[in-house]
Short mmCIF file of C-alpha atoms and ligand atoms in Angstrom, two decimals:
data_model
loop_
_atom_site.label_atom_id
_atom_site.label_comp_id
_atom_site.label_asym_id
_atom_site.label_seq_id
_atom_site.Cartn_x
_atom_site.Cartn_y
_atom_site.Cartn_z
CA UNK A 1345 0.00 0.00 0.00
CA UNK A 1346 1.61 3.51 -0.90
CA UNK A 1347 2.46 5.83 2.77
CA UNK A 1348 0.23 8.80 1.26
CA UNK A 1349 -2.66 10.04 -1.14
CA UNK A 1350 -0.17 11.82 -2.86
CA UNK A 1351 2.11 9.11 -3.68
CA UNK A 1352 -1.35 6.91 -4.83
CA UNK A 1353 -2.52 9.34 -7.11
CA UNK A 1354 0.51 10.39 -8.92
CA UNK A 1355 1.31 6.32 -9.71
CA UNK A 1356 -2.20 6.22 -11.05
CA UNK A 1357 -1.85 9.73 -13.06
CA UNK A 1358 1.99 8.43 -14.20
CA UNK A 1359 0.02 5.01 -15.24
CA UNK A 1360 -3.25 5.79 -16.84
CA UNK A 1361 -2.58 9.50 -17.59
CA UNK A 1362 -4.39 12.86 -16.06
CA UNK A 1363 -7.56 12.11 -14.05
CA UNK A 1364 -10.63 14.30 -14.33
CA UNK A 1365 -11.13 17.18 -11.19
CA UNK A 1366 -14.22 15.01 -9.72
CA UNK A 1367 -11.95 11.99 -9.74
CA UNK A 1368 -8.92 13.99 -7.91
CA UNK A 1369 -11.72 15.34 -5.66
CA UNK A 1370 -13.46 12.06 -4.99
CA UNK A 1371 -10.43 10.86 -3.99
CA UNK A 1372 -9.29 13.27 -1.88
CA UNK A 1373 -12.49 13.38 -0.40
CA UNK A 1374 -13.08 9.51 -0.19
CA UNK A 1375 -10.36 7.04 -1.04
CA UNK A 1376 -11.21 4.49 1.61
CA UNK A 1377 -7.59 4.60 2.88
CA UNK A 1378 -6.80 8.43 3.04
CA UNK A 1379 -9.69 10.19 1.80
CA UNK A 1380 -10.38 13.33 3.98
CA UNK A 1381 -14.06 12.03 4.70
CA UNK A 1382 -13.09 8.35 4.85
CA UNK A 1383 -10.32 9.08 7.67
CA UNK A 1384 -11.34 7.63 11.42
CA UNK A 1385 -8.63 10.36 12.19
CA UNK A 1386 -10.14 13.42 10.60
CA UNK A 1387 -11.97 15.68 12.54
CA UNK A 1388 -13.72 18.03 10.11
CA UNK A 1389 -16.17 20.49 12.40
CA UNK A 1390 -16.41 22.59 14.74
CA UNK A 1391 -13.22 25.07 16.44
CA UNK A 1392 -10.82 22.49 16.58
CA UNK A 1393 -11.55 21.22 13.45
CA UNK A 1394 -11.46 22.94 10.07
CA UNK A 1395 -14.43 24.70 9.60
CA UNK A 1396 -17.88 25.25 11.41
CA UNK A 1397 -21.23 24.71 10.30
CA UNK A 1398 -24.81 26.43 10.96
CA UNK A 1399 -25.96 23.55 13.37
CA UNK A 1400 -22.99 24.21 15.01
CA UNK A 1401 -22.95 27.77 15.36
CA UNK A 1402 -26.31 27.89 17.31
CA UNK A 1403 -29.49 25.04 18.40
CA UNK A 1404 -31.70 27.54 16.67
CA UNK A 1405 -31.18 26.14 13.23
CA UNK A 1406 -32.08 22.93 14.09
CA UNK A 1407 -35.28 23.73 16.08
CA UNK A 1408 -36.63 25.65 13.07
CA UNK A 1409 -35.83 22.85 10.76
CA UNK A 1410 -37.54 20.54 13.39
CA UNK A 1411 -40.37 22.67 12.76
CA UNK A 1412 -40.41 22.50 9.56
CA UNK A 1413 -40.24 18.94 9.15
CA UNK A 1414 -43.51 18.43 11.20
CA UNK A 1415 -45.39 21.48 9.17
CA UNK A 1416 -44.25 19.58 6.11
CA UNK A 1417 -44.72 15.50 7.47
CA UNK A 1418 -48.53 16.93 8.66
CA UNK A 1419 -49.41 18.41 5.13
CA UNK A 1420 -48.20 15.35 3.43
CA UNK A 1421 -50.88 12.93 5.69
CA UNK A 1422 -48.51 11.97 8.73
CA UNK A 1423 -47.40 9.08 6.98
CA UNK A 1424 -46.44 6.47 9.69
CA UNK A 1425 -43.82 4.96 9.22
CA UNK A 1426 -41.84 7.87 8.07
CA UNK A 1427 -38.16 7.57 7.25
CA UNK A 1428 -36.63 10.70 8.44
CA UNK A 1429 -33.47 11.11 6.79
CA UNK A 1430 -30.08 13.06 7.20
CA UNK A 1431 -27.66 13.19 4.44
CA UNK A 1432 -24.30 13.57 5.86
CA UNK A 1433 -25.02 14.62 9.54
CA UNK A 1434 -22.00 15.73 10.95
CA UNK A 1435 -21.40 15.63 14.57
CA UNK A 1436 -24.99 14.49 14.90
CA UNK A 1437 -26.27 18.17 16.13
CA UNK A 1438 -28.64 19.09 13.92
CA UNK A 1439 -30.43 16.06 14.02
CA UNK A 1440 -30.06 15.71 17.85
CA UNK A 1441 -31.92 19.66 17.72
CA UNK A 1442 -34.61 17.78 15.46
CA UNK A 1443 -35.39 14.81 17.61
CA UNK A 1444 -35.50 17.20 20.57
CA UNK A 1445 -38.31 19.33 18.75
CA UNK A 1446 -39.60 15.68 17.71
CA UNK A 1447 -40.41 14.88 21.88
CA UNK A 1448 -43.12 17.38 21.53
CA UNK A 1449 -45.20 15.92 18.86
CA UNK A 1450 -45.45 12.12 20.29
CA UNK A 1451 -47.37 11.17 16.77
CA UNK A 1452 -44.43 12.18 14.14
CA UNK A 1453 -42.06 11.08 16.88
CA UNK A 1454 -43.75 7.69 17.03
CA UNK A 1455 -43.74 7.70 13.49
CA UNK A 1456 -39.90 8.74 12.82
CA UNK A 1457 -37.61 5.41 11.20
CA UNK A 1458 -34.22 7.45 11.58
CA UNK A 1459 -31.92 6.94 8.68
CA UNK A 1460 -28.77 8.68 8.57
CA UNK A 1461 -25.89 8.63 4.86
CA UNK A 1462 -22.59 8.93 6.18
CA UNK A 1463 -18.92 7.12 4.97
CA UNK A 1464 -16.63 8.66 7.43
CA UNK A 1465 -16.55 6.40 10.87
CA UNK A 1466 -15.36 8.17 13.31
CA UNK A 1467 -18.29 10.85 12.09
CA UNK A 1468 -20.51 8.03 12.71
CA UNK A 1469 -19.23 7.36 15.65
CA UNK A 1470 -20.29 10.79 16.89
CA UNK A 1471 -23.82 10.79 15.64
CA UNK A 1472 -24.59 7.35 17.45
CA UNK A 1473 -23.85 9.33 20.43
CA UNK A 1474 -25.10 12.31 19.48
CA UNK A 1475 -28.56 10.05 19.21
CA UNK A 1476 -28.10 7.53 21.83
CA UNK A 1477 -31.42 6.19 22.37
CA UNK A 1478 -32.89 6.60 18.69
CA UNK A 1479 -31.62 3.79 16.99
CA UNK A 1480 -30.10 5.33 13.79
CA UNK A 1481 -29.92 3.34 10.47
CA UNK A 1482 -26.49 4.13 8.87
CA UNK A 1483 -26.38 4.20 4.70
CA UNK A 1484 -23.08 4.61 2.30
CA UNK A 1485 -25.21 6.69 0.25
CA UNK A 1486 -28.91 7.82 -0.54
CA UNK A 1487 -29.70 4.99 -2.65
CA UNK A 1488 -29.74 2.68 -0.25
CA UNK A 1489 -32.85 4.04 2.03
CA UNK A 1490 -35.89 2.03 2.67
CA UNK A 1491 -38.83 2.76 0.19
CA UNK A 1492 -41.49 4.91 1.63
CA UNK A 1493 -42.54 8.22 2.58
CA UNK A 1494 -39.20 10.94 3.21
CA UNK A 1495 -38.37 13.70 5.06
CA UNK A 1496 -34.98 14.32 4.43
CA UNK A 1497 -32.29 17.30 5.35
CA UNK A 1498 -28.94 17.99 4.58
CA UNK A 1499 -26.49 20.55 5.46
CA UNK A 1500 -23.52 21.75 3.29
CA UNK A 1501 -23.48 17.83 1.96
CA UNK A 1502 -23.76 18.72 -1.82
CA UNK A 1503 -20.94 21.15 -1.51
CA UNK A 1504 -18.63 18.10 -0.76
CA UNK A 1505 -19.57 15.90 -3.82
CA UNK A 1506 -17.05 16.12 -6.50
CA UNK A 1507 -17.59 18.41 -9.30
CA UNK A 1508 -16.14 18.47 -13.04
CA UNK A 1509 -14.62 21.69 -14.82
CA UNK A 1510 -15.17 22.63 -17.89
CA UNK A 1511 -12.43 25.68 -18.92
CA UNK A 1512 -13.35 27.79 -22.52
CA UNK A 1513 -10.02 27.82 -24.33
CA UNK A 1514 -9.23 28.25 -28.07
CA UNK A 1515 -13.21 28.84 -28.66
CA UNK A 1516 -13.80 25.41 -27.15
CA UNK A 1517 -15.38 23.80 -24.12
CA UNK A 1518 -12.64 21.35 -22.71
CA UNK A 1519 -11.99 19.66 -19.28
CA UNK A 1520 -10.11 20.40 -16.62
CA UNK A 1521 -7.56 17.40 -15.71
CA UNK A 1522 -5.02 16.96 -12.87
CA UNK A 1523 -1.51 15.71 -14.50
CA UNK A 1524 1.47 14.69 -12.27
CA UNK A 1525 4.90 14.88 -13.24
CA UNK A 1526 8.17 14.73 -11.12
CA UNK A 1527 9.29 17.99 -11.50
CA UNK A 1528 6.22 19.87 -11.29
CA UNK A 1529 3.80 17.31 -8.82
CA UNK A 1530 0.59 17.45 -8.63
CA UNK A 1531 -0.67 20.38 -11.73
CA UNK A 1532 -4.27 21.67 -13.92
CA UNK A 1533 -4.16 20.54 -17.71
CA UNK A 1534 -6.87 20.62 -20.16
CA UNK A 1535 -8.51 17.36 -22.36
CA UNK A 1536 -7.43 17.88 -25.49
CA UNK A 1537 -10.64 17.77 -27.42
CA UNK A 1538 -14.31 19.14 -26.66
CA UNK A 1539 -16.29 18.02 -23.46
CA UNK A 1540 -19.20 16.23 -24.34
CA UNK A 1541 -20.42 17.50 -21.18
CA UNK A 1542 -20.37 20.98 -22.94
CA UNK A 1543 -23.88 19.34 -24.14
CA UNK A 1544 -25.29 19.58 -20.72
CA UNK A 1545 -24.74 23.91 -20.41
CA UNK A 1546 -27.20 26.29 -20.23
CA UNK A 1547 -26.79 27.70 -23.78
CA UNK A 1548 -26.62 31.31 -23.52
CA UNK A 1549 -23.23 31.93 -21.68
CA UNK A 1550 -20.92 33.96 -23.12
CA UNK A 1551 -17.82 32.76 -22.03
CA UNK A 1552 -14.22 34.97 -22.50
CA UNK A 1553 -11.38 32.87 -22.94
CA UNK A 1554 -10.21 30.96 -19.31
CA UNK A 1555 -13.85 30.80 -18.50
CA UNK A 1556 -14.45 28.24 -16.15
CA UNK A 1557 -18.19 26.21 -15.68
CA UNK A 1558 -18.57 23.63 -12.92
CA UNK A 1559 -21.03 20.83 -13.50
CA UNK A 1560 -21.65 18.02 -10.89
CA UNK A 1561 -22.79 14.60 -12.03
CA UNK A 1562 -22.44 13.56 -8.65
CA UNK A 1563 -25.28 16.60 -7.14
CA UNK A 1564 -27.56 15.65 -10.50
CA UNK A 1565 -27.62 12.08 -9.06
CA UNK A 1566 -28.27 12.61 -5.45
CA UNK A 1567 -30.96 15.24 -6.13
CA UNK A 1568 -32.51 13.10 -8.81
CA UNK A 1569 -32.66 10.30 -6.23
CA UNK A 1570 -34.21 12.47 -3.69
CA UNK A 1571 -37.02 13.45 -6.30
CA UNK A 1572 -37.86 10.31 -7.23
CA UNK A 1573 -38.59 9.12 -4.12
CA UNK A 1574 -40.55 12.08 -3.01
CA UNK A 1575 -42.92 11.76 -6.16
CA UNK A 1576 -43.19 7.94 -6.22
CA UNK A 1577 -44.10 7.67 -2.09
CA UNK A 1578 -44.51 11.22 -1.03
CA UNK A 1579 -42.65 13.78 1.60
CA UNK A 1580 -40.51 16.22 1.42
CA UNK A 1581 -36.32 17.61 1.65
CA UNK A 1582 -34.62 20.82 2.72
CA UNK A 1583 -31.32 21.24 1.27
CA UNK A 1584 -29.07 23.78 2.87
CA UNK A 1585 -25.57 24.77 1.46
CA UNK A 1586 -23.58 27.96 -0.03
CA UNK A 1587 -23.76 28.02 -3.65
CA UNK A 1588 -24.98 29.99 -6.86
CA UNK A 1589 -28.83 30.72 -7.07
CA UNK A 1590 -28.76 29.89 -11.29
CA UNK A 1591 -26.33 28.23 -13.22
CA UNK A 1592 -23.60 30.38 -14.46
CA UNK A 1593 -19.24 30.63 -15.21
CA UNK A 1594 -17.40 31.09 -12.32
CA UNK A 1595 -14.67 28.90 -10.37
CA UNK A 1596 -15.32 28.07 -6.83
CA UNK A 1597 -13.62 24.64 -5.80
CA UNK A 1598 -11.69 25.19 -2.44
CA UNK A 1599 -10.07 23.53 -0.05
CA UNK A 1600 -9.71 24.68 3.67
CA UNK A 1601 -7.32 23.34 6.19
CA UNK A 1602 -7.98 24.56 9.90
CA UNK A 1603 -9.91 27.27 8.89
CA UNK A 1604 -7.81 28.62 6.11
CA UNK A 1605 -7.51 28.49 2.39
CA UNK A 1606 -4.97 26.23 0.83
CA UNK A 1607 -4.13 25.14 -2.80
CA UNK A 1608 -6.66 22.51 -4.26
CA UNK A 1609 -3.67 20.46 -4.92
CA UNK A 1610 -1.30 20.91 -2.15
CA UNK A 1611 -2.32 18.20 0.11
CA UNK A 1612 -4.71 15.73 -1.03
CA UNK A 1613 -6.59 13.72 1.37
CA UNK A 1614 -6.29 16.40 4.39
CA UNK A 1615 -7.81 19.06 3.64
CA UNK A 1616 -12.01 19.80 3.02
CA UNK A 1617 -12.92 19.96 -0.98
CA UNK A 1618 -16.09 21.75 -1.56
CA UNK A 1619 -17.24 23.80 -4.07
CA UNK A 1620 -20.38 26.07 -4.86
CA UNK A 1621 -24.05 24.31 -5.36
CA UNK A 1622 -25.23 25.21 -8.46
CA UNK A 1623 -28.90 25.90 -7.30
CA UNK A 1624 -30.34 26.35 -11.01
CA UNK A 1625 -28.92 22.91 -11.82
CA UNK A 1626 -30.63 21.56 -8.19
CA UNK A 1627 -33.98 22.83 -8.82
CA UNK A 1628 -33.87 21.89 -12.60
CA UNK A 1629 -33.15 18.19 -11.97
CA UNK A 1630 -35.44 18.09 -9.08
CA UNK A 1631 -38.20 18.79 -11.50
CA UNK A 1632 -37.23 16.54 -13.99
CA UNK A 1633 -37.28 14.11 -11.41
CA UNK A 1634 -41.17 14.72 -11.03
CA UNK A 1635 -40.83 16.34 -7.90
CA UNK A 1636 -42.11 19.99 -6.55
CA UNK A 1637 -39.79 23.00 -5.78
CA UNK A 1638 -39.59 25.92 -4.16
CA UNK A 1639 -36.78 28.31 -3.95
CA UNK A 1640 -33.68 28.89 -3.75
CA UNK A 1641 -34.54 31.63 -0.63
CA UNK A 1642 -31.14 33.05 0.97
CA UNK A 1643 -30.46 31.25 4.15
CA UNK A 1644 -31.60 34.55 5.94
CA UNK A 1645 -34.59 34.94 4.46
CA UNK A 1646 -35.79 31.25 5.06
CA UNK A 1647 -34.69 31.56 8.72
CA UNK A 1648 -36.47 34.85 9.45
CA UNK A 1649 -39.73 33.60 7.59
CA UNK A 1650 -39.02 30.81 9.94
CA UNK A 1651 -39.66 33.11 12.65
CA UNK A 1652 -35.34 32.90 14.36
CA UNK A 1653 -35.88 36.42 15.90
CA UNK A 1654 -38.93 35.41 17.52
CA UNK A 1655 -37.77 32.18 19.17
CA UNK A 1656 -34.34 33.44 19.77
CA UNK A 1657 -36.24 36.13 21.83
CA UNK A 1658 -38.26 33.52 23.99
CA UNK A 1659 -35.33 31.20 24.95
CA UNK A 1660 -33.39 34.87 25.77
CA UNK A 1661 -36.02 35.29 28.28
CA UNK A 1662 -35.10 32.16 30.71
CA UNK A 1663 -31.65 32.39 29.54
CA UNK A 1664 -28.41 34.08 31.98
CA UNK A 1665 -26.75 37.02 30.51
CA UNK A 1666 -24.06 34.82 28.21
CA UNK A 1667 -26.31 32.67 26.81
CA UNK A 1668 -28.88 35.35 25.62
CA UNK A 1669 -25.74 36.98 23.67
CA UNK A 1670 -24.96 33.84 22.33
CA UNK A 1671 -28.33 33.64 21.42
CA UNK A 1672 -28.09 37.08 19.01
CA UNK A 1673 -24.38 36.34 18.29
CA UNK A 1674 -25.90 32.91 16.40
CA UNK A 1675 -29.06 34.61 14.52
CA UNK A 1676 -26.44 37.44 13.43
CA UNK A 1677 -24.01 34.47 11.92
CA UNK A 1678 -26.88 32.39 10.35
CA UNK A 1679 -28.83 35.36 8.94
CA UNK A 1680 -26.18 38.25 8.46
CA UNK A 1681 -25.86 39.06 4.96
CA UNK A 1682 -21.90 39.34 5.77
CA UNK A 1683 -21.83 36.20 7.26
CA UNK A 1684 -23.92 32.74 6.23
CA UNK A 1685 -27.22 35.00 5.48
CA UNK A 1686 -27.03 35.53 2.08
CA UNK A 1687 -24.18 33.39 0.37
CA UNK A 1688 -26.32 30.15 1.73
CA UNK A 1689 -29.26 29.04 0.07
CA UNK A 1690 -32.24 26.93 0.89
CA UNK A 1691 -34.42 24.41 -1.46
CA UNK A 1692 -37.54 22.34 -0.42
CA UNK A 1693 -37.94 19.45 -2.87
CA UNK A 1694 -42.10 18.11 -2.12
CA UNK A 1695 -44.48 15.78 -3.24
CA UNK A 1696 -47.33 18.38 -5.05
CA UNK A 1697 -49.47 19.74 -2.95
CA UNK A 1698 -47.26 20.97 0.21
CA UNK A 1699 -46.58 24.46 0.74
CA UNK A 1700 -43.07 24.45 2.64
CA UNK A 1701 -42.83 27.17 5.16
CA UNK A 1702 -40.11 29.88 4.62
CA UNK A 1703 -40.06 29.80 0.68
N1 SAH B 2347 -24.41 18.42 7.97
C1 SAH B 2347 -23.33 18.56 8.90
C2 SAH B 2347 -21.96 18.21 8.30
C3 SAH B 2347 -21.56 18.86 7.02
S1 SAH B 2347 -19.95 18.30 6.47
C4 SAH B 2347 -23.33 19.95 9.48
O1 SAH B 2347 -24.05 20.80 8.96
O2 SAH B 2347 -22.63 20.20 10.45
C5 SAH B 2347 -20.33 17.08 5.25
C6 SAH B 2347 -20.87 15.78 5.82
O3 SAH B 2347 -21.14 14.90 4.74
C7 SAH B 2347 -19.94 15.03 6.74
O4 SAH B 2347 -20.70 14.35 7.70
C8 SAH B 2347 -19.25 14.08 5.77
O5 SAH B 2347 -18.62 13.01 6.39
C9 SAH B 2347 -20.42 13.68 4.90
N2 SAH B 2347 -20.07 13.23 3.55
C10 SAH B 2347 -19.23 13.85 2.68
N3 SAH B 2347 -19.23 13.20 1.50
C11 SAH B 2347 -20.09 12.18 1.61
C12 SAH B 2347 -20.51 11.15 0.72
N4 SAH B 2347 -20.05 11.08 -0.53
N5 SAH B 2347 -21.43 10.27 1.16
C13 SAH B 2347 -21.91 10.35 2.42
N6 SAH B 2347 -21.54 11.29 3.32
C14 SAH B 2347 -20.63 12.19 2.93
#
């Protein structure tokens, strides 16, 4: 077995020649030996970890959802059973803030078959306690759910599914490749012919040469899958992540190490991948798929139709002085227009015939 990612990648590149950007970031995200998610030693969230997340930054986020859910499970019937799902849950908080909200509705609660996609282990690890008591169902991926009724969630998980770059050079659409070489390492080239996945743009960009468009096979499958579902056996799915509201040029794949910026290539395998959802591509799929949608809404609007300034003022009102500023500190982060408010987008994806709050 080779000591590194590195050394793994550039004997494949060196054999079979450059490899596409979704296969360098799959990799680096997921190779079951070093990928960054697949790691037991990795420990992406939260302030010792490399970046932070909304469920993380305040229990508010996850009560609204909570509320949500139940506005959304009731309109669709109150299925039971209901699989509620989580795609890629983290340290388990968000959901924990759901289930908590779940204790005061005994019928959805009753009702709940908890079902949670996650490949990195030591991730699951912290959800099972995170949910002690609930008797979570762990998935490799969103295929592999139970048929029936959904309500599903997920938090800045399409950011961290590989994307593919297309780059407009010589009056051509052509792909962006990683290439290895001795002297140089790990380095960008370009296909040398057209991308046939030029075919899948919208056609009236207008691209300058060096114009980069991101397209991700690997979103278009998990929100098709999520669609289906929903109009074959009903329900309902928030996604939450940062990303474009329509699809359009523009170059966003980073990669953050300890909450800072470093070079896509520098260091496969430990540091975070992610790059923009491209919310026109979400919704467009999504429809195809047969489902309902509404939005994108910014993150701050959703949150504040929601009602966060209301409930963050109740809880203020039992709470000691530090808590009640951690309180504002977290609606200010979530909803700020310089911070997550405006950059983050929401979706519902429903069955026709609910009216998703906040949209
Ligand atoms: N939703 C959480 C965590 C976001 S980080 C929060 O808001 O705090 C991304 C999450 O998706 C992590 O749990 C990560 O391990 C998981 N993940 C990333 N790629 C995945 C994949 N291909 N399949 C399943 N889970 C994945």
């Amino acid at each position: 077995m080779p000591a590194s990612l590195a050394e793994r990648l550039a004997a494949r590149i060196a054999a079979t020649g450059p490899i596409t950007v979704a296969d360098y970031m799959a990799s680096a995200l997921s190779d079951p030996d070093f990928g960054y998610y697949a790691r037991a030693d990795s420990t992406p969230l939260g302030a010792p970890g490399d970046f932070t997340t909304a469920p993380e930054i305040s229990q508010l986020f996850g009560e609204l959802i909570g509320a949500w859910l139940i506005d959304c499970w009731r309109q669709a019937g109150s299925p039971d059973p209901v699989n509620l799902v989580e795609l890629g849950p983290g340290r388990g908080t968000l959901m924990a803030d759901i289930m908590r909200v779940a204790r005061a509705v005994p019928e959805w609660r009753a009702a709940i078959r908890l079902h949670l996609v996650e490949i990195n282990p030591a991730l699951r690890r912290s959800q099972a306690a995170a949910l002690a008591g609930e008797a979570p169902v762990w998935h490799d991926t969103p295929a592999d759910i139970p048929d029936g009724p959904i309500m599903l969630v997920a938090n800045e998980f399409l950011d961290a599914l590989p994307i593919r770059q297309l780059v407009f050079w010589g009056g051509k659409w052509r792909e962006r490749t990683v290439g290895w070489s001795a002297e140089a390492g790990f380095h960008f080239t370009l296909s040398p012919g057209v991308s046939a996945l030029s075919l899948l743009m919208p056609p009236d960009l207008r691209p300058d040469q060096g114009a980069v468009f991101e397209i991700s096979p690997a979103v278009f499958g998990a929100v098709t899958e999520i669609g289906r579902r929903i109009a074959r056996h009903g329900g309902a799915a928030l996604l939450v992540d940062y990303g474009r509201t329509a699809s359009g040029l523009g170059e966003s794949l980073q990669a953050v190490r300890r909450h800072r910026m470093v070079p896509v290539l520098e260091t496969p395998g430990e540091a975070d991948l992610s790059a923009h959802v491209d919310f026109g591509a979400v919704t467009r799929v999504a429809r195809e798929a047969g489902a309902t949608v509404a939005g994108p809404v910014t993150q701050g609007a959703f949150l504040e139709a929601l009602g966060i300034g209301a409930r963050a003022d109740r809880l203020k009102q039992k709470a000691p002085r530090d808590k009640a500023d951690a309180l504002d500190a977290g609606v200010r982060r979530l909803t700020g227009a310089d911070a997550m408010g405006t950059l983050f987008k929401a979706v519902a994806i429903t069955a026709a015939g609910i009216v998703p709050a906040g949209f």
